[in-house]
CSV table of C-alpha atoms and ligand atoms in Angstrom, one decimal:
chain,number,residue,atom,x,y,z
A,61,MET,CA,102.6,72.0,111.3
A,62,SER,CA,103.6,69.7,108.5
A,63,ARG,CA,101.0,69.5,105.7
A,64,LYS,CA,99.1,66.3,104.7
A,65,THR,CA,100.5,64.0,102.0
A,66,ARG,CA,99.1,65.1,98.6
A,67,VAL,CA,98.4,62.8,95.7
A,68,LEU,CA,97.5,64.1,92.3
A,69,VAL,CA,95.7,61.7,90.0
A,70,VAL,CA,95.7,62.7,86.3
A,71,ASP,CA,93.2,60.4,84.6
A,72,ASP,CA,90.2,61.2,82.4
A,73,GLU,CA,88.1,58.5,84.1
A,74,LYS,CA,86.6,59.8,87.3
A,75,LEU,CA,85.9,56.3,88.5
A,76,SER,CA,89.6,55.5,88.7
A,77,PHE,CA,90.1,58.6,90.8
A,78,ARG,CA,87.3,57.7,93.1
A,79,LEU,CA,88.8,54.2,93.7
A,80,LEU,CA,92.2,55.6,94.5
A,81,GLU,CA,90.8,58.4,96.6
A,82,GLN,CA,89.3,55.9,99.0
A,83,ILE,CA,92.6,54.2,99.9
A,84,PHE,CA,94.4,57.6,100.4
A,85,ALA,CA,91.5,58.9,102.5
A,86,LYS,CA,92.1,56.1,105.0
A,87,GLU,CA,95.5,57.6,105.7
A,88,ASP,CA,94.1,61.1,105.9
A,89,TRP,CA,96.0,62.0,102.7
A,90,GLU,CA,94.6,64.6,100.3
A,91,SER,CA,93.7,63.5,96.7
A,92,PHE,CA,93.3,65.8,93.8
A,93,TRP,CA,92.0,65.1,90.3
A,94,ALA,CA,92.9,66.4,86.9
A,95,ALA,CA,91.0,65.1,83.9
A,96,THR,CA,93.4,66.4,81.2
A,97,GLY,CA,97.2,66.5,80.7
A,98,SER,CA,97.3,70.3,80.6
A,99,SER,CA,95.3,70.7,83.8
A,100,GLY,CA,97.5,68.0,85.4
A,101,ILE,CA,100.6,70.0,84.7
A,102,GLU,CA,99.1,73.3,86.0
A,103,MET,CA,97.8,71.6,89.2
A,104,ALA,CA,101.1,69.9,89.8
A,105,LYS,CA,102.8,73.4,89.7
A,106,LEU,CA,100.3,74.9,92.1
A,107,LEU,CA,99.8,72.0,94.5
A,108,GLU,CA,103.3,70.6,94.5
A,109,PRO,CA,101.9,67.1,95.3
A,110,ASP,CA,104.1,64.4,96.9
A,111,ILE,CA,103.3,62.0,94.2
A,112,ILE,CA,101.5,61.9,90.8
A,113,LEU,CA,99.5,59.0,89.4
A,114,LEU,CA,99.4,59.5,85.6
A,115,ASP,CA,97.3,57.8,83.0
A,116,LEU,CA,98.8,57.3,79.6
A,117,VAL,CA,95.7,58.0,77.4
A,118,LEU,CA,94.4,61.5,78.0
A,119,PRO,CA,92.1,63.7,75.9
A,120,ASP,CA,94.6,66.4,75.1
A,121,LYS,CA,98.2,65.2,75.6
A,122,ASN,CA,99.5,61.7,76.1
A,123,GLY,CA,101.0,60.7,79.5
A,124,PHE,CA,104.5,60.7,78.1
A,125,GLU,CA,104.2,64.3,77.1
A,126,VAL,CA,102.8,65.2,80.5
A,127,CYS,CA,105.6,63.4,82.3
A,128,ALA,CA,108.3,65.1,80.1
A,129,ALA,CA,106.8,68.5,80.9
A,130,LEU,CA,106.7,67.8,84.6
A,131,LYS,CA,110.4,66.7,84.5
A,132,GLU,CA,111.4,69.9,82.7
A,133,ASN,CA,109.8,72.2,85.2
A,134,GLU,CA,111.9,73.3,88.3
A,135,LEU,CA,108.8,73.1,90.6
A,136,THR,CA,107.7,69.6,89.5
A,137,LYS,CA,110.8,67.8,88.3
A,138,ASP,CA,111.4,65.9,91.6
A,139,ILE,CA,107.9,64.7,92.1
A,140,PRO,CA,107.7,61.0,91.6
A,141,VAL,CA,105.4,59.9,88.8
A,142,ILE,CA,103.7,56.5,88.6
A,143,PHE,CA,102.0,55.5,85.4
A,144,VAL,CA,98.7,53.9,85.9
A,145,THR,CA,97.4,52.7,82.5
A,146,SER,CA,95.5,50.0,80.6
A,147,ARG,CA,98.4,49.7,78.2
A,148,ASN,CA,100.8,47.0,79.1
A,149,ASP,CA,103.0,46.7,76.0
A,150,ARG,CA,106.8,46.7,76.1
A,151,GLU,CA,107.1,49.9,74.2
A,152,ALA,CA,104.9,51.8,76.6
A,153,ILE,CA,106.6,50.5,79.7
A,154,VAL,CA,110.1,51.4,78.4
A,155,LYS,CA,109.0,54.8,77.2
A,156,ALA,CA,107.4,55.6,80.6
A,157,PHE,CA,110.7,55.0,82.4
A,158,GLU,CA,112.6,56.9,79.7
A,159,GLU,CA,110.4,59.9,80.4
A,160,GLY,CA,111.2,59.8,84.1
A,161,ALA,CA,108.5,57.7,85.7
A,162,VAL,CA,109.5,55.8,88.8
A,163,ASP,CA,106.9,53.0,88.4
A,164,PHE,CA,104.3,51.5,86.0
A,165,VAL,CA,101.0,49.9,87.0
A,166,THR,CA,98.6,48.2,84.6
A,167,LYS,CA,94.8,48.6,84.9
A,168,PRO,CA,92.8,47.0,86.2
A,169,PHE,CA,94.9,47.2,89.4
A,170,PHE,CA,94.6,45.9,93.0
A,171,LEU,CA,94.1,48.8,95.3
A,172,GLU,CA,96.6,47.2,97.8
A,173,GLU,CA,99.2,47.0,95.0
A,174,ILE,CA,98.9,50.8,94.3
A,175,TRP,CA,99.0,51.5,98.0
A,176,VAL,CA,102.3,49.7,98.6
A,177,ARG,CA,103.9,51.0,95.4
A,178,VAL,CA,103.0,54.6,96.3
A,179,LYS,CA,104.3,54.1,99.9
A,180,THR,CA,107.6,52.7,98.5
A,181,GLN,CA,108.1,55.7,96.2
A,182,LEU,CA,107.3,58.2,98.9
A,183,LYS,CA,109.9,56.5,101.2
A,184,LEU,CA,112.5,56.6,98.5
A,185,LYS,CA,111.7,60.2,97.8
A,186,GLN,CA,112.1,61.0,101.5
A,187,TYR,CA,115.5,59.3,101.6
A,188,ALA,CA,116.6,61.2,98.5
A,189,ASP,CA,115.5,64.5,100.1
A,190,GLU,CA,117.3,63.8,103.3
A,191,LEU,CA,120.4,62.9,101.4
A,192,LYS,CA,120.2,66.1,99.3
A,193,GLU,CA,119.8,68.2,102.5
A,194,LYS,CA,122.8,66.5,104.1
A,195,ASN,CA,124.8,67.2,101.0
A,196,GLU,CA,123.9,70.8,101.0
A,197,GLN,CA,124.8,71.1,104.7
A,198,LEU,CA,128.2,69.4,104.0
A,199,SER,CA,128.9,71.8,101.1
A,200,LEU,CA,128.1,74.8,103.3
A,201,LEU,CA,130.4,73.4,106.0
A,202,ALA,CA,133.2,72.8,103.5
A,203,GLU,CA,132.8,76.4,102.2
A,204,LYS,CA,133.0,77.7,105.8
A,205,LEU,CA,136.0,75.6,106.5
A,206,GLN,CA,137.7,76.8,103.3
A,207,ILE,CA,137.1,80.4,104.4
A,208,LEU,CA,138.3,79.7,107.9
A,209,SER,CA,141.5,78.0,106.6
A,210,LEU,CA,142.3,81.1,104.6
A,211,THR,CA,141.4,83.7,107.3
A,212,ASP,CA,143.4,85.1,110.2
A,213,GLU,CA,141.2,84.6,113.2
A,214,LEU,CA,142.4,87.6,115.1
A,215,MET,CA,142.6,90.3,112.4
A,216,LEU,CA,139.8,88.9,110.3
A,217,ILE,CA,141.7,89.3,107.0
A,218,GLY,CA,143.4,86.7,104.9
A,219,ASN,CA,146.2,84.6,106.4
A,220,ARG,CA,149.6,83.9,104.9
A,221,ARG,CA,148.4,80.9,103.0
A,222,ALA,CA,145.6,83.0,101.4
A,223,PHE,CA,148.2,85.6,100.5
A,224,GLU,CA,150.5,83.1,98.8
A,225,MET,CA,147.6,81.8,96.7
A,226,GLU,CA,146.4,85.3,95.9
A,227,ILE,CA,149.8,86.8,94.9
A,228,GLU,CA,150.4,83.9,92.5
A,229,ARG,CA,147.0,84.5,90.9
A,230,VAL,CA,147.4,88.3,90.6
A,231,HIS,CA,151.0,87.9,89.3
A,232,ASN,CA,150.0,85.4,86.6
A,233,GLN,CA,147.1,87.6,85.6
A,234,ALA,CA,149.4,90.7,85.4
A,235,VAL,CA,151.9,88.8,83.2
A,236,ARG,CA,149.1,87.6,80.9
A,237,LEU,CA,147.3,90.9,80.7
A,238,HIS,CA,150.5,93.0,80.6
A,239,GLN,CA,149.4,95.1,83.6
A,240,PRO,CA,151.3,96.4,86.6
A,241,TYR,CA,150.5,95.5,90.3
A,242,CYS,CA,151.9,96.6,93.6
A,243,LEU,CA,152.7,94.8,96.8
A,244,LEU,CA,152.7,96.6,100.1
A,245,ILE,CA,154.3,95.1,103.2
A,246,ALA,CA,153.4,97.1,106.4
A,247,ASP,CA,155.0,96.5,109.8
A,248,ILE,CA,153.7,98.0,113.0
A,249,ASP,CA,156.4,100.1,114.6
A,250,PHE,CA,157.7,98.8,117.9
A,251,PHE,CA,154.7,96.5,118.3
A,252,LYS,CA,156.6,94.3,120.8
A,253,LYS,CA,157.1,97.4,123.0
A,254,PHE,CA,153.3,98.2,122.6
A,255,ASN,CA,152.5,94.7,123.9
A,256,ASP,CA,155.0,95.0,126.7
A,257,TYR,CA,153.5,98.4,127.7
A,258,PHE,CA,149.8,97.7,127.4
A,259,GLY,CA,149.6,93.9,127.5
A,260,HIS,CA,148.7,91.3,124.9
A,261,GLN,CA,144.9,91.8,125.1
A,262,ALA,CA,145.4,95.5,124.1
A,263,GLY,CA,147.8,94.3,121.4
A,264,ASP,CA,145.2,91.9,120.0
A,265,ARG,CA,142.6,94.7,120.0
A,266,VAL,CA,144.9,96.9,118.0
A,267,LEU,CA,145.6,94.2,115.5
A,268,ARG,CA,141.8,93.8,115.0
A,269,THR,CA,141.5,97.5,114.5
A,270,LEU,CA,144.3,97.6,112.0
A,271,GLY,CA,142.8,94.8,110.0
A,272,GLU,CA,139.6,96.9,109.7
A,273,ILE,CA,141.5,100.0,108.7
A,274,PHE,CA,143.5,98.2,106.1
A,275,LYS,CA,140.4,96.6,104.6
A,276,ASN,CA,138.4,99.8,104.6
A,277,SER,CA,141.2,101.9,103.1
A,278,VAL,CA,141.5,100.0,99.9
A,279,ARG,CA,139.2,98.8,97.2
A,280,SER,CA,137.2,95.6,97.7
A,281,TYR,CA,139.1,93.9,94.9
A,282,ASP,CA,142.5,94.7,96.6
A,283,PHE,CA,143.7,91.9,98.9
A,284,VAL,CA,144.7,92.3,102.5
A,285,ALA,CA,146.3,89.6,104.6
A,286,ARG,CA,148.3,89.1,107.8
A,287,TYR,CA,151.8,88.1,106.7
A,288,GLY,CA,153.4,87.4,110.0
A,289,GLY,CA,153.0,88.5,113.7
A,290,GLU,CA,152.7,92.2,113.1
A,291,GLU,CA,153.1,92.4,109.3
A,292,ILE,CA,150.2,93.1,106.9
A,293,VAL,CA,150.4,92.7,103.2
A,294,VAL,CA,148.3,94.4,100.6
A,295,ILE,CA,148.1,93.4,96.9
A,296,LEU,CA,146.9,96.1,94.6
A,297,PRO,CA,146.1,94.7,91.2
A,298,GLN,CA,146.4,97.0,88.1
A,299,THR,CA,148.1,99.6,90.1
A,300,ASP,CA,151.4,101.4,89.2
A,301,CYS,CA,154.0,102.6,91.6
A,302,PRO,CA,153.0,106.2,92.1
A,303,ASP,CA,149.4,105.1,92.9
A,304,GLY,CA,150.7,102.4,95.2
A,305,MET,CA,152.6,105.1,97.0
A,306,ARG,CA,149.5,107.2,97.4
A,307,ILE,CA,147.5,104.3,98.7
A,308,ALA,CA,150.3,103.5,101.3
A,309,GLN,CA,150.1,107.1,102.4
A,310,ARG,CA,146.3,106.9,102.7
A,311,ILE,CA,146.6,103.8,104.9
A,312,GLN,CA,149.1,105.7,107.2
A,313,GLU,CA,146.7,108.6,107.3
A,314,GLU,CA,143.8,106.4,108.3
A,315,ILE,CA,145.8,104.9,111.1
A,316,ALA,CA,146.9,108.4,112.3
A,317,LYS,CA,143.2,109.4,112.4
A,318,LYS,CA,142.6,106.7,115.0
A,319,ASN,CA,145.3,108.3,117.2
A,320,ILE,CA,146.2,105.1,119.1
A,321,VAL,CA,148.6,106.0,121.9
A,322,HIS,CA,152.0,104.3,121.8
A,323,PRO,CA,154.4,105.9,124.3
A,324,ALA,CA,157.2,103.5,123.2
A,325,ASN,CA,157.2,104.9,119.6
A,326,PRO,CA,159.0,108.2,119.8
A,327,PRO,CA,158.8,110.8,118.4
A,328,HIS,CA,155.2,110.0,117.2
A,329,ASN,CA,154.0,108.6,120.5
A,330,ARG,CA,151.0,107.0,118.7
A,331,LEU,CA,150.8,103.8,116.7
A,332,THR,CA,152.4,104.0,113.2
A,333,VAL,CA,153.3,101.6,110.5
A,334,SER,CA,156.3,101.4,108.2
A,335,ILE,CA,155.5,100.3,104.6
A,336,GLY,CA,157.7,98.7,101.9
A,337,ILE,CA,156.4,98.8,98.4
A,338,SER,CA,157.4,96.8,95.3
A,339,CYS,CA,155.8,97.1,91.9
A,340,PHE,CA,155.6,94.6,89.1
A,341,GLN,CA,156.2,96.3,85.8
A,342,PRO,CA,154.8,94.4,82.8
A,343,ASP,CA,157.9,95.4,80.7
A,344,ASN,CA,159.8,93.2,83.1
A,345,PRO,CA,157.7,90.0,83.0
A,346,ASP,CA,160.6,87.8,84.0
A,347,PHE,CA,160.3,89.0,87.5
A,348,SER,CA,158.7,86.2,89.7
A,349,TYR,CA,156.4,87.0,92.5
A,350,TYR,CA,159.0,85.7,94.9
A,351,GLU,CA,161.2,88.6,93.7
A,352,ILE,CA,158.3,91.0,94.2
A,353,ILE,CA,157.9,89.8,97.8
A,354,ARG,CA,161.7,90.0,98.4
A,355,LYS,CA,161.8,93.6,97.1
A,356,ALA,CA,158.9,94.7,99.2
A,357,ASP,CA,160.7,93.1,102.2
A,358,GLN,CA,163.9,95.0,101.4
A,359,ALA,CA,161.9,98.3,101.0
A,360,LEU,CA,160.3,97.7,104.4
A,361,TYR,CA,163.7,97.3,105.9
A,362,LEU,CA,164.7,100.7,104.4
A,363,ALA,CA,161.5,102.3,105.7
A,364,LYS,CA,162.2,100.9,109.2
A,365,ASN,CA,165.7,102.3,109.1
A,366,ALA,CA,164.4,105.7,107.9
A,367,GLY,CA,162.9,106.4,111.4
A,368,ARG,CA,159.6,104.5,111.3
A,369,ASN,CA,156.2,105.7,110.0
A,370,SER,CA,158.0,105.9,106.6
A,371,ILE,CA,157.3,104.5,103.1
A,372,ARG,CA,160.0,103.2,100.8
A,373,VAL,CA,159.9,101.6,97.3
B,468,LIG,P1,143.4,109.1,93.7
B,468,LIG,O1,142.8,108.8,95.1
B,468,LIG,O2,144.5,110.0,93.6
B,468,LIG,O3,143.7,107.7,93.0
B,468,LIG,C1,144.4,107.7,91.8
B,468,LIG,C2,144.4,106.3,91.1
B,468,LIG,O4,145.1,105.4,92.0
B,468,LIG,C3,143.0,105.8,90.9
B,468,LIG,O5,142.6,106.2,89.7
B,468,LIG,C4,143.3,104.3,90.9
B,468,LIG,O6,143.9,103.9,89.6
B,468,LIG,C5,144.4,104.1,91.9
B,468,LIG,N1,143.9,103.8,93.2
B,468,LIG,C6,143.6,104.7,94.2
B,468,LIG,N2,143.1,104.1,95.3
B,468,LIG,C7,143.1,102.8,95.0
B,468,LIG,C8,142.8,101.6,95.8
B,468,LIG,O7,142.4,101.7,97.0
B,468,LIG,N3,143.0,100.4,95.2
B,468,LIG,C9,143.5,100.3,93.9
B,468,LIG,N4,143.6,99.1,93.4
B,468,LIG,N5,143.8,101.4,93.2
B,468,LIG,C10,143.6,102.6,93.7
B,468,LIG,P2,141.0,106.3,89.4
B,468,LIG,O8,140.4,104.9,89.6
B,468,LIG,O9,140.9,106.8,88.0
B,468,LIG,O10,140.5,107.3,90.4
B,468,LIG,C11,140.7,108.7,90.2
B,468,LIG,C12,140.3,109.5,91.4
B,468,LIG,O11,138.9,109.3,91.7
B,468,LIG,C13,141.0,109.0,92.7
B,468,LIG,O12,142.2,109.7,92.8
B,468,LIG,C14,140.0,109.6,93.7
B,468,LIG,O13,140.2,111.0,93.9
B,468,LIG,C15,138.7,109.3,93.1
B,468,LIG,N6,138.2,108.0,93.5
B,468,LIG,C16,138.0,106.9,92.8
B,468,LIG,N7,137.4,105.9,93.5
B,468,LIG,C17,137.3,106.3,94.7
B,468,LIG,C18,136.7,105.8,95.9
B,468,LIG,O14,136.3,104.6,96.0
B,468,LIG,N8,136.7,106.5,97.1
B,468,LIG,C19,137.2,107.8,97.0
B,468,LIG,N9,137.1,108.5,98.2
B,468,LIG,N10,137.7,108.4,95.9
B,468,LIG,C20,137.7,107.7,94.8
B,469,LIG,P1,135.7,100.3,97.0
B,469,LIG,O1,136.1,100.5,95.6
B,469,LIG,O2,135.8,98.9,97.6
B,469,LIG,O3,136.7,101.2,98.0
B,469,LIG,C1,136.7,101.1,99.4
B,469,LIG,C2,137.4,102.3,100.0
B,469,LIG,O4,138.8,102.4,99.6
B,469,LIG,C3,136.8,103.7,99.6
B,469,LIG,O5,135.7,104.0,100.4
B,469,LIG,C4,138.0,104.6,99.9
B,469,LIG,O6,138.1,104.8,101.3
B,469,LIG,C5,139.2,103.7,99.4
B,469,LIG,N1,139.4,104.0,98.0
B,469,LIG,C6,139.3,103.2,97.0
B,469,LIG,N2,139.7,103.7,95.9
B,469,LIG,C7,140.1,105.0,96.1
B,469,LIG,C8,140.6,106.0,95.4
B,469,LIG,O7,140.8,106.0,94.1
B,469,LIG,N3,141.0,107.2,96.0
B,469,LIG,C9,140.8,107.3,97.4
B,469,LIG,N4,141.1,108.5,97.9
B,469,LIG,N5,140.2,106.3,98.1
B,469,LIG,C10,139.9,105.2,97.5
B,469,LIG,P2,134.7,105.1,99.9
B,469,LIG,O8,135.3,106.3,99.4
B,469,LIG,O9,133.7,105.3,101.1
B,469,LIG,O10,133.9,104.4,98.8
B,469,LIG,C11,133.0,103.3,99.0
B,469,LIG,C12,132.7,102.6,97.7
B,469,LIG,O11,132.0,103.5,96.9
B,469,LIG,C13,133.9,102.1,96.9
B,469,LIG,O12,134.3,100.8,97.3
B,469,LIG,C14,133.3,102.1,95.5
B,469,LIG,O13,132.5,100.9,95.3
B,469,LIG,C15,132.3,103.3,95.5
B,469,LIG,N6,133.0,104.6,95.0
B,469,LIG,C16,133.3,105.6,95.7
B,469,LIG,N7,133.9,106.6,94.9
B,469,LIG,C17,133.9,106.1,93.7
B,469,LIG,C18,134.5,106.6,92.4
B,469,LIG,O14,134.9,107.7,92.3
B,469,LIG,N8,134.4,105.7,91.4
B,469,LIG,C19,133.9,104.5,91.5
B,469,LIG,N9,133.9,103.7,90.4
B,469,LIG,N10,133.4,104.0,92.6
B,469,LIG,C20,133.4,104.8,93.7
C-alpha cells in the first residue's frame, strides 16, 4: 500500500503550521512540524517527507543553512523545499533559489496559493522520479545488450568481437608493462564427424560443456571466447610460454575427465582438442597481436597434424 503524502513544516510559529495543516488534512496528507532548523533536518532524514515548507528565520539556524544541509544529505537532497517567509527582499529570494529551493512564498500567504504551489512541485517531482527510473532501466538494458553483443549465446563465453577487443587490450598492456602473455587456440578434434554421428543437438550440448570446462580451468582474469565454429581461444595475461603449456595440458586433462564418447576420433574414441599456443615476449615488443594470432593458428595446424589431442607452440 502506498503511504500518504508527507509534508514537513519547519517554522518556529505554531500558528503557521496549524493553518497549513488544515489544507493538507483535507487531502488526507500527513503534516509534521519542526520548530527549529536542527530538528527540521533530523526529522527530514527520518520521515523522508515528500515536500518541505521552510521558514527563513528560525531560532537556531537560518533557513538557508537548513536548506543547504538538506541538499548535502543523500537521504534528503531530492526533497523539494519551498521557502515560506515574511522576508520578501531580492537578496533573500535569490539566495533561497541558490541554496536549492524550488519555490518562494511570502507571508502572509493565501492558503489556496500554498496549496497550488505545493501540488505543482509534487507533480514536477513525480515526473523527475519517473524520468530517473526510466533512465536507470535504460542504462540496465544498455548494459545487458552490451554483454549480449559480446557473448556467444551457445557456449556462454565471449564471442569473436569480444576476443578482438580483449586481445588488443591485453597486448597493449603487456607492451606497456613489459610483461609476457599467451594465446591459446583450441580446436575440437573431428567435431564435424561428432555432429554427423550424434546430431547437432548433441553437438550444441558438447559446445556448452566445453565452454564451462574452459572457463573453470583458468583464472577468472584469463579470457575465454569462441573464435569460430569449433575453435576456442584463451588469453592468459602475464603468463610465459612454459606456464601457458601447462595450462593447455590442464584444459586437455579436464576435458579427458568428462570422458565424452567420440567414436569418430580414433585412437582416443572420446572428445579431445588440439591446441596451438603463441607467446608474446616483452623483449620483442614489435610483434603485433595479429602476429600472435597468426602464430597460434600455425601452431594449431601443427598440433592437428601431429595426430590430434596435441599441443604445439
Ligand atoms: P602451477 O599450476 O604449476 O602454475 C604455475 C604458474 O603458472 C602459476 O604460478 C601462474 O603463474 C601460472 N598459471 C597457472 N595456472 C594459471 C591460470 O589458470 N591462469 C594464469 N593466468 N596463470 C596460471 P603461481 O601463481 O605462483 O602459482 C604457483 C602454484 O600454486 C601453481 O603451480 C599451483 O600449484 C598453485 N596454485 C595457484 N593458484 C591456484 C589455483 O587457483 N588453483 C589451484 N588448484 N592451484 C593453484
Ligand atoms: P581463479 O584464480 O579464478 O581460478 C579458477 C580455476 O582455475 C581454479 O579453481 C583452478 O582450477 C584453475 N587454476 C587457476 N590457477 C591455477 C594454477 O596456478 N594452477 C592450477 N593447477 N590450477 C589453476 P580452484 O583451484 O578451485 O580455485 C578457485 C579459486 O580459489 C581461484 O579462482 C582463486 O581465486 C582461489 N585460489 C585457489 N588456489 C589459490 C592459490 O594457490 N593462490 C591464490 N592466490 N588463489 C587461489
